[in-house]
PDB file of C-alpha atoms in Angstrom:
ATOM      1  CA  MET A   1       0.000   0.000   0.000  1.00 47.00           C
ATOM      2  CA  VAL A   2       1.142   3.496  -0.783  1.00 47.00           C
ATOM      3  CA  HIS A   3       0.727   6.078   1.947  1.00 49.00           C
ATOM      4  CA  CYS A   4       1.207   9.766   1.332  1.00 48.00           C
ATOM      5  CA  GLY A   5       0.076  13.090   2.732  1.00 46.00           C
ATOM      6  CA  GLU A   6      -2.766  13.190   0.219  1.00 45.00           C
ATOM      7  CA  ASP A   7      -4.525  10.313   1.999  1.00 49.00           C
ATOM      8  CA  LEU A   8      -6.469  12.569   4.336  1.00 52.00           C
ATOM      9  CA  ARG A   9      -8.115  14.405   1.452  1.00 52.00           C
ATOM     10  CA  SER A  10      -9.098  11.353  -0.559  1.00 57.00           C
ATOM     11  CA  GLU A  11     -12.347   9.574   0.138  1.00 73.00           C
ATOM     12  CA  ASP A  12     -11.582   6.413   2.052  1.00 84.00           C
ATOM     13  CA  PRO A  13     -14.865   4.853   3.161  1.00 83.00           C
ATOM     14  CA  ALA A  14     -13.060   1.968   4.860  1.00 87.00           C
ATOM     15  CA  ARG A  15     -10.979   4.317   7.001  1.00 91.00           C
ATOM     16  CA  GLU A  16     -14.051   6.392   7.854  1.00 91.00           C
ATOM     17  CA  LEU A  17     -15.915   3.235   8.842  1.00 92.00           C
ATOM     18  CA  ASN A  18     -13.011   2.093  10.988  1.00 94.00           C
ATOM     19  CA  ASN A  19     -12.956   5.444  12.778  1.00 95.00           C
ATOM     20  CA  GLN A  20     -16.690   5.303  13.466  1.00 96.00           C
ATOM     21  CA  ILE A  21     -16.493   1.677  14.597  1.00 96.00           C
ATOM     22  CA  SER A  22     -13.616   2.458  16.966  1.00 96.00           C
ATOM     23  CA  GLU A  23     -15.534   5.343  18.498  1.00 96.00           C
ATOM     24  CA  LEU A  24     -18.664   3.239  18.946  1.00 97.00           C
ATOM     25  CA  GLN A  25     -16.687   0.360  20.445  1.00 96.00           C
ATOM     26  CA  ALA A  26     -15.352   2.783  23.038  1.00 96.00           C
ATOM     27  CA  ARG A  27     -18.877   4.009  23.790  1.00 95.00           C
ATOM     28  CA  VAL A  28     -20.271   0.470  24.047  1.00 96.00           C
ATOM     29  CA  ALA A  29     -17.409  -0.490  26.369  1.00 96.00           C
ATOM     30  CA  TYR A  30     -18.594   2.089  28.927  1.00 94.00           C
ATOM     31  CA  PRO A  31     -22.388   1.761  29.103  1.00 93.00           C
ATOM     32  CA  GLN A  32     -22.475   3.564  32.458  1.00 93.00           C
ATOM     33  CA  HIS A  33     -21.819   6.841  30.615  1.00 91.00           C
ATOM     34  CA  TRP A  34     -25.023   6.562  28.601  1.00 93.00           C
ATOM     35  CA  SER A  35     -28.720   6.062  29.196  1.00 96.00           C
ATOM     36  CA  SER A  36     -29.990   2.586  28.350  1.00 94.00           C
ATOM     37  CA  GLY A  37     -31.658   3.984  25.217  1.00 97.00           C
ATOM     38  CA  GLU A  38     -28.426   5.590  24.022  1.00 97.00           C
ATOM     39  CA  HIS A  39     -26.500   2.417  24.778  1.00 96.00           C
ATOM     40  CA  GLU A  40     -28.913   0.369  22.652  1.00 97.00           C
ATOM     41  CA  GLN A  41     -28.535   2.887  19.805  1.00 97.00           C
ATOM     42  CA  HIS A  42     -24.741   2.604  19.999  1.00 97.00           C
ATOM     43  CA  ILE A  43     -24.911  -1.183  19.869  1.00 97.00           C
ATOM     44  CA  GLU A  44     -27.273  -1.134  16.889  1.00 97.00           C
ATOM     45  CA  ARG A  45     -25.170   1.451  15.040  1.00 97.00           C
ATOM     46  CA  LEU A  46     -22.028  -0.576  15.717  1.00 97.00           C
ATOM     47  CA  ARG A  47     -23.769  -3.654  14.302  1.00 97.00           C
ATOM     48  CA  GLN A  48     -24.717  -1.726  11.147  1.00 97.00           C
ATOM     49  CA  LEU A  49     -21.231  -0.305  10.643  1.00 96.00           C
ATOM     50  CA  THR A  50     -19.618  -3.700  11.149  1.00 95.00           C
ATOM     51  CA  TYR A  51     -21.946  -5.124   8.504  1.00 95.00           C
ATOM     52  CA  GLU A  52     -21.141  -2.263   6.102  1.00 93.00           C
ATOM     53  CA  LYS A  53     -17.435  -2.824   6.661  1.00 91.00           C
ATOM     54  CA  SER A  54     -17.728  -6.519   5.822  1.00 91.00           C
ATOM     55  CA  ARG A  55     -19.641  -5.686   2.639  1.00 90.00           C
ATOM     56  CA  LEU A  56     -17.074  -3.032   1.734  1.00 84.00           C
ATOM     57  CA  SER A  57     -14.160  -5.441   2.145  1.00 80.00           C
ATOM     58  CA  ASP A  58     -15.992  -8.080   0.078  1.00 80.00           C
ATOM     59  CA  ARG A  59     -16.497  -5.555  -2.706  1.00 72.00           C
ATOM     60  CA  SER A  60     -12.963  -4.171  -2.597  1.00 67.00           C
ATOM     61  CA  GLY A  61     -11.578  -7.626  -3.310  1.00 65.00           C
ATOM     62  CA  SER A  62     -13.090  -7.523  -6.786  1.00 56.00           C
ATOM     63  CA  SER A  63     -12.783  -3.800  -7.465  1.00 51.00           C
ATOM     64  CA  PRO A  64     -10.495  -2.364 -10.175  1.00 52.00           C
ATOM     65  CA  MET A  65      -8.286  -0.977  -7.422  1.00 50.00           C
ATOM     66  CA  GLY A  66      -7.430  -4.553  -6.514  1.00 47.00           C
ATOM     67  CA  ARG A  67      -5.300  -4.711  -9.646  1.00 45.00           C
ATOM     68  CA  THR A  68      -2.396  -2.968  -7.923  1.00 45.00           C
ATOM     69  CA  HIS A  69      -1.796  -6.083  -5.811  1.00 47.00           C
ATOM     70  CA  HIS A  70      -0.982  -8.302  -8.814  1.00 47.00           C
TER      71      HIS A  70
END
């Protein structure tokens, strides 16, 4: 993989998902900081993002960008 300073500007849905998932994992890890309703929302959102991430990684395996690995 090539990393450069331009990375932050480019759209990277996988990185964005990872950031959101990390934040939600931290929130879910400390349920005492949230109301039960908020905690349930965090868990559900985390479930959705994890699912999106798995779909994204499935798709990226067959995307044209995958050519750079060969």
